[in-house]
C-alpha positions as a Markdown table, in Angstrom:
| # | Residue | x | y | z |
|---|---|---|---|---|
| 1 | Met | 100.8 | 82.2 | 81.0 |
| 2 | His | 101.7 | 78.7 | 79.6 |
| 3 | Ala | 100.9 | 76.0 | 82.2 |
| 4 | Val | 104.4 | 74.6 | 82.2 |
| 5 | Arg | 106.0 | 78.0 | 82.9 |
| 6 | Gln | 103.5 | 78.6 | 85.7 |
| 7 | Gln | 104.5 | 75.2 | 87.2 |
| 8 | Ile | 108.1 | 76.2 | 87.0 |
| 9 | Leu | 107.4 | 79.4 | 88.9 |
| 10 | Glu | 105.5 | 77.4 | 91.5 |
| 11 | Ile | 108.3 | 74.9 | 91.9 |
| 12 | Leu | 110.9 | 77.7 | 92.4 |
| 13 | Lys | 108.5 | 79.5 | 94.8 |
| 14 | Glu | 108.3 | 76.3 | 97.0 |
| 15 | Ser | 112.0 | 75.3 | 96.7 |
| 16 | Gly | 113.7 | 78.7 | 96.5 |
| 17 | Ser | 115.9 | 77.5 | 93.7 |
| 18 | Ala | 116.4 | 74.5 | 91.4 |
| 19 | Thr | 118.6 | 73.1 | 88.6 |
| 20 | Val | 117.4 | 72.1 | 85.2 |
| 21 | Ala | 117.6 | 68.5 | 86.2 |
| 22 | Glu | 115.5 | 69.1 | 89.3 |
| 23 | Leu | 112.9 | 71.0 | 87.3 |
| 24 | Ala | 112.8 | 68.3 | 84.7 |
| 25 | Asp | 112.3 | 65.7 | 87.4 |
| 26 | Gly | 109.4 | 67.7 | 89.0 |
| 27 | Leu | 107.7 | 68.3 | 85.7 |
| 28 | Ala | 108.3 | 64.8 | 84.2 |
| 29 | Met | 109.9 | 66.5 | 81.1 |
| 30 | Val | 113.2 | 66.1 | 79.3 |
| 31 | Pro | 115.8 | 68.8 | 80.2 |
| 32 | Ile | 115.9 | 70.3 | 76.7 |
| 33 | Ser | 112.2 | 71.1 | 76.9 |
| 34 | Val | 112.6 | 72.6 | 80.3 |
| 35 | Arg | 115.4 | 74.8 | 79.1 |
| 36 | His | 113.1 | 76.2 | 76.3 |
| 37 | His | 110.6 | 77.4 | 79.0 |
| 38 | Leu | 113.4 | 78.7 | 81.2 |
| 39 | Asp | 114.7 | 80.8 | 78.4 |
| 40 | Ile | 111.3 | 82.4 | 77.9 |
| 41 | Leu | 110.9 | 83.1 | 81.6 |
| 42 | Gln | 114.4 | 84.6 | 81.8 |
| 43 | Gly | 113.5 | 86.8 | 78.8 |
| 44 | Asp | 110.4 | 88.0 | 80.7 |
| 45 | Asn | 112.6 | 88.8 | 83.7 |
| 46 | Leu | 110.7 | 86.3 | 85.9 |
| 47 | Ile | 113.7 | 84.1 | 86.7 |
| 48 | Leu | 117.4 | 84.6 | 87.1 |
| 49 | Val | 120.3 | 82.2 | 86.9 |
| 50 | Asp | 123.3 | 81.7 | 89.2 |
| 51 | Arg | 126.1 | 79.3 | 89.4 |
| 52 | Val | 126.7 | 77.4 | 92.6 |
| 53 | Arg | 128.6 | 74.4 | 93.7 |
| 54 | Arg | 126.3 | 72.0 | 95.5 |
| 55 | Arg | 127.7 | 70.3 | 98.6 |
| 56 | Gly | 129.3 | 67.0 | 97.8 |
| 57 | Ser | 129.3 | 67.6 | 94.0 |
| 58 | Val | 132.4 | 67.7 | 91.8 |
| 59 | Gly | 133.2 | 69.4 | 88.5 |
| 60 | Arg | 131.8 | 72.7 | 87.3 |
| 61 | Pro | 129.3 | 74.7 | 89.4 |
| 62 | Gln | 125.7 | 74.0 | 88.5 |
| 63 | Gln | 123.3 | 76.6 | 87.1 |
| 64 | Val | 120.4 | 77.2 | 89.5 |
| 65 | Tyr | 117.3 | 79.2 | 88.7 |
| 66 | Met | 115.5 | 81.5 | 91.1 |
| 67 | Leu | 112.6 | 83.8 | 91.0 |
| 68 | Thr | 113.0 | 87.6 | 90.5 |
| 69 | Gln | 110.9 | 90.1 | 92.4 |
| 70 | Gln | 108.8 | 90.7 | 89.3 |
| 71 | Ala | 107.7 | 87.0 | 89.4 |
| 72 | Glu | 106.0 | 87.6 | 92.8 |
| 73 | Glu | 103.2 | 89.3 | 90.9 |
| 74 | His | 102.2 | 85.9 | 89.4 |
| 75 | Phe | 101.2 | 84.6 | 92.8 |
| 76 | Pro | 97.9 | 85.2 | 94.6 |
| 77 | Glu | 97.7 | 88.1 | 97.1 |
| 78 | Asn | 95.0 | 89.1 | 99.6 |
| 79 | Phe | 95.8 | 92.8 | 100.0 |
| 80 | Ala | 92.2 | 93.7 | 99.4 |
| 81 | Ile | 90.9 | 91.4 | 102.1 |
| 82 | Leu | 93.6 | 92.6 | 104.6 |
| 83 | Ala | 92.8 | 96.3 | 103.8 |
| 84 | Ala | 89.1 | 95.8 | 104.2 |
| 85 | Gly | 89.6 | 94.2 | 107.5 |
| 86 | Leu | 91.9 | 97.0 | 108.7 |
| 87 | Val | 89.3 | 99.6 | 107.7 |
| 88 | Arg | 86.6 | 97.7 | 109.5 |
| 89 | Gln | 88.7 | 97.5 | 112.7 |
| 90 | Leu | 89.4 | 101.2 | 112.5 |
| 91 | Lys | 85.7 | 102.0 | 112.2 |
| 92 | Glu | 84.7 | 99.7 | 115.0 |
| 93 | His | 87.2 | 101.1 | 117.5 |
| 94 | Leu | 87.4 | 104.8 | 116.6 |
| 95 | Pro | 84.8 | 107.5 | 116.4 |
| 96 | Pro | 84.0 | 108.6 | 112.8 |
| 97 | Gln | 85.9 | 111.9 | 113.1 |
| 98 | Gln | 89.1 | 110.1 | 114.0 |
| 99 | Val | 88.6 | 107.6 | 111.2 |
| 100 | Glu | 88.2 | 110.4 | 108.7 |
| 101 | Ala | 91.2 | 112.2 | 110.2 |
| 102 | Ser | 93.3 | 109.1 | 109.8 |
| 103 | Phe | 92.5 | 108.8 | 106.1 |
| 104 | Cys | 93.1 | 112.5 | 105.5 |
| 105 | Ser | 96.5 | 112.2 | 107.2 |
| 106 | Leu | 97.3 | 109.3 | 104.9 |
| 107 | Ala | 96.3 | 111.3 | 101.9 |
| 108 | Lys | 98.6 | 114.1 | 102.9 |
| 109 | Glu | 101.4 | 111.7 | 103.5 |
| 110 | Met | 101.0 | 110.3 | 100.0 |
| 111 | Ala | 100.8 | 113.8 | 98.5 |
| 112 | Gly | 104.0 | 114.7 | 100.3 |
| 113 | Glu | 105.9 | 112.4 | 98.0 |
| 114 | Leu | 105.8 | 115.2 | 95.4 |
| 115 | Pro | 107.8 | 118.3 | 96.4 |
| 116 | Val | 105.3 | 121.0 | 97.1 |
| 117 | Ala | 107.8 | 123.9 | 96.5 |
| 118 | Glu | 108.5 | 122.5 | 93.0 |
| 119 | Leu | 104.9 | 122.1 | 92.2 |
| 120 | Ala | 104.1 | 125.6 | 93.3 |
| 121 | Arg | 106.5 | 127.0 | 90.6 |
| 122 | Leu | 104.7 | 125.3 | 87.8 |
| 123 | Ser | 101.8 | 126.6 | 85.7 |
| 124 | Thr | 98.5 | 124.9 | 86.3 |
| 125 | Pro | 98.8 | 122.7 | 83.1 |
| 126 | Gln | 102.3 | 121.7 | 84.0 |
| 127 | Arg | 101.2 | 120.9 | 87.5 |
| 128 | Met | 98.3 | 118.8 | 86.1 |
| 129 | Asp | 100.9 | 116.9 | 84.0 |
| 130 | Arg | 102.9 | 116.1 | 87.1 |
| 131 | Val | 99.9 | 115.2 | 89.2 |
| 132 | Ala | 98.4 | 112.9 | 86.5 |
| 133 | Ala | 101.8 | 111.1 | 86.1 |
| 134 | Phe | 102.1 | 110.7 | 89.8 |
| 135 | Leu | 98.6 | 109.3 | 90.2 |
| 136 | Ser | 99.1 | 106.9 | 87.3 |
| 137 | Gln | 102.2 | 105.6 | 89.0 |
| 138 | Lys | 100.0 | 104.9 | 92.0 |
| 139 | Gly | 97.5 | 102.9 | 89.9 |
| 140 | Tyr | 94.9 | 105.5 | 89.3 |
| 141 | Leu | 95.3 | 105.7 | 85.5 |
| 142 | Ala | 94.9 | 109.5 | 85.5 |
| 143 | Arg | 94.6 | 112.0 | 82.7 |
| 144 | Trp | 93.4 | 115.6 | 82.5 |
| 145 | Glu | 91.8 | 118.0 | 80.0 |
| 146 | Lys | 90.8 | 121.6 | 79.7 |
| 147 | Ala | 87.2 | 122.3 | 80.8 |
| 148 | Glu | 84.8 | 124.8 | 79.3 |
| 149 | Ala | 82.4 | 126.8 | 81.5 |
| 150 | Ser | 79.5 | 126.1 | 79.1 |
| 151 | Ala | 79.9 | 122.3 | 79.9 |
| 152 | Phe | 78.9 | 122.8 | 83.6 |
| 153 | Asp | 75.8 | 123.7 | 85.5 |
| 154 | Pro | 76.9 | 125.1 | 88.9 |
| 155 | Ser | 73.7 | 124.0 | 90.5 |
| 156 | Lys | 74.4 | 120.3 | 89.6 |
| 157 | Val | 78.0 | 120.2 | 91.0 |
| 158 | Val | 78.0 | 118.8 | 94.5 |
| 159 | Leu | 80.1 | 119.2 | 97.6 |
| 160 | Asp | 80.7 | 122.9 | 97.7 |
| 161 | Pro | 79.2 | 126.1 | 96.1 |
| 162 | Leu | 81.2 | 126.9 | 93.0 |
| 163 | Ser | 80.1 | 130.5 | 92.3 |
| 164 | Asn | 83.7 | 131.9 | 92.8 |
| 165 | Gly | 85.2 | 129.3 | 90.5 |
| 166 | Phe | 82.6 | 129.8 | 87.7 |
| 167 | Ser | 83.0 | 133.5 | 88.0 |
| 168 | Ser | 86.7 | 133.1 | 87.5 |
| 169 | Met | 86.1 | 131.1 | 84.3 |
| 170 | Glu | 83.7 | 133.7 | 83.0 |
| 171 | Asn | 86.4 | 136.4 | 83.6 |
| 172 | Gly | 89.0 | 134.5 | 81.6 |
| 173 | Gly | 90.3 | 132.1 | 84.2 |
| 174 | Gly | 90.8 | 128.4 | 83.2 |
| 175 | Ala | 89.4 | 125.2 | 84.6 |
| 176 | Tyr | 90.5 | 121.6 | 84.2 |
| 177 | Leu | 89.1 | 118.2 | 84.6 |
| 178 | Leu | 91.3 | 115.5 | 86.2 |
| 179 | His | 90.1 | 112.0 | 85.6 |
| 180 | Thr | 91.2 | 109.0 | 87.5 |
| 181 | Cys | 89.9 | 106.0 | 85.5 |
| 182 | Asn | 90.9 | 103.3 | 87.9 |
| 183 | Cys | 90.4 | 102.8 | 91.6 |
| 184 | Pro | 93.4 | 100.9 | 93.0 |
| 185 | Tyr | 91.3 | 99.7 | 95.9 |
| 186 | Ala | 87.9 | 99.4 | 94.3 |
| 187 | Lys | 87.0 | 96.3 | 96.3 |
| 188 | Val | 87.5 | 98.2 | 99.6 |
| 189 | Ser | 86.1 | 101.6 | 98.6 |
| 190 | Ser | 82.8 | 100.1 | 97.4 |
| 191 | Glu | 82.1 | 99.4 | 101.1 |
| 192 | His | 84.0 | 102.2 | 102.8 |
| 193 | Gly | 83.5 | 105.7 | 101.6 |
| 194 | Glu | 86.4 | 107.0 | 103.7 |
| 195 | Leu | 88.7 | 105.9 | 100.9 |
| 196 | Cys | 86.8 | 108.2 | 98.5 |
| 197 | Leu | 87.4 | 111.0 | 101.0 |
| 198 | Met | 91.1 | 110.1 | 101.1 |
| 199 | Asp | 91.3 | 110.4 | 97.3 |
| 200 | Gln | 89.5 | 113.8 | 97.4 |
| 201 | Val | 92.0 | 115.1 | 99.9 |
| 202 | Leu | 94.9 | 113.6 | 98.0 |
| 203 | Val | 94.0 | 115.3 | 94.7 |
| 204 | Ser | 93.3 | 118.6 | 96.5 |
| 205 | Glu | 96.7 | 118.5 | 98.1 |
| 206 | Leu | 98.4 | 117.7 | 94.8 |
| 207 | Val | 96.7 | 120.4 | 92.8 |
| 208 | Gly | 97.1 | 123.0 | 95.6 |
| 209 | Gln | 93.4 | 123.9 | 96.0 |
| 210 | Ser | 90.2 | 122.4 | 97.3 |
| 211 | Cys | 88.9 | 120.7 | 94.1 |
| 212 | Arg | 85.5 | 119.3 | 93.6 |
| 213 | Arg | 84.6 | 115.7 | 92.5 |
| 214 | Ile | 81.9 | 115.9 | 89.9 |
| 215 | Glu | 81.8 | 112.2 | 88.9 |
| 216 | Ser | 82.5 | 109.0 | 90.9 |
| 217 | Leu | 83.5 | 105.4 | 90.0 |
| 218 | Ala | 81.8 | 104.3 | 93.2 |
| 219 | Lys | 78.5 | 105.8 | 92.0 |
| 220 | Gly | 78.6 | 104.3 | 88.5 |
| 221 | Gly | 80.7 | 106.9 | 86.7 |
| 222 | Thr | 83.4 | 106.0 | 84.1 |
| 223 | Ser | 85.9 | 107.8 | 86.3 |
| 224 | Cys | 86.4 | 109.9 | 89.4 |
| 225 | Thr | 86.5 | 113.4 | 87.9 |
| 226 | Tyr | 87.7 | 116.4 | 89.7 |
| 227 | Leu | 87.1 | 120.0 | 88.7 |
| 228 | Val | 90.1 | 122.2 | 89.2 |
| 229 | Phe | 90.1 | 126.0 | 88.7 |
| 230 | Asp | 93.1 | 128.0 | 87.5 |
| 231 | Asn | 94.4 | 130.7 | 89.8 |
| 232 | Gln | 92.4 | 129.5 | 92.7 |
| 233 | Pro | 95.1 | 128.6 | 95.3 |
| 234 | Val | 93.1 | 127.5 | 98.3 |
| 235 | Gln | 95.3 | 125.7 | 100.8 |
| 236 | Val | 93.7 | 122.5 | 102.1 |
| 237 | Ser | 96.3 | 121.5 | 104.7 |
């Protein structure tokens, strides 16, 4: 962002609101130049304008500029530091089983934002569409594709034995790969594997079966990839 426009946002953040004259004063610029930058910020939905009558003033109400909610994204946040601290506190004060249970419960709460009854009526490809869109809204940058049985060696897929799933594929059943190409909390999950477990449970809840993760961002993969079998409704909750 242009340095002057960033300065305008910072002034409005500190003061709450300001007129063109006040901004020009703070920036040591002429008002017409300030208005040019304000027009751009308003077009980007970073500021809004209101008319108010300042106490003690006469004449027409003045235009005052304020930040929009979207503008808050342009200021530093320490969510990752806070989240990492909270996870550390959990792990220091609770036994491992309770920590895992807490993250599993959180995953199920997140999955509950999608109506289970509605998802259950969808075909697997339709459900994968809904799941990928939902995860992308959550910052996971998700996509899915059809999988071929010939592309997998069951002996190399970890977490659970997959004999039933691969038998299903050989008998005409389908399988899908769900890729999440971004980890919304990578700075935290790199130190705390419980977040990877949370994602595993979240995806399993959303697809309606106990899916298997066959690639992991935390282990150097290009995505976290989950193998989902068609017509394998295994309840995980």
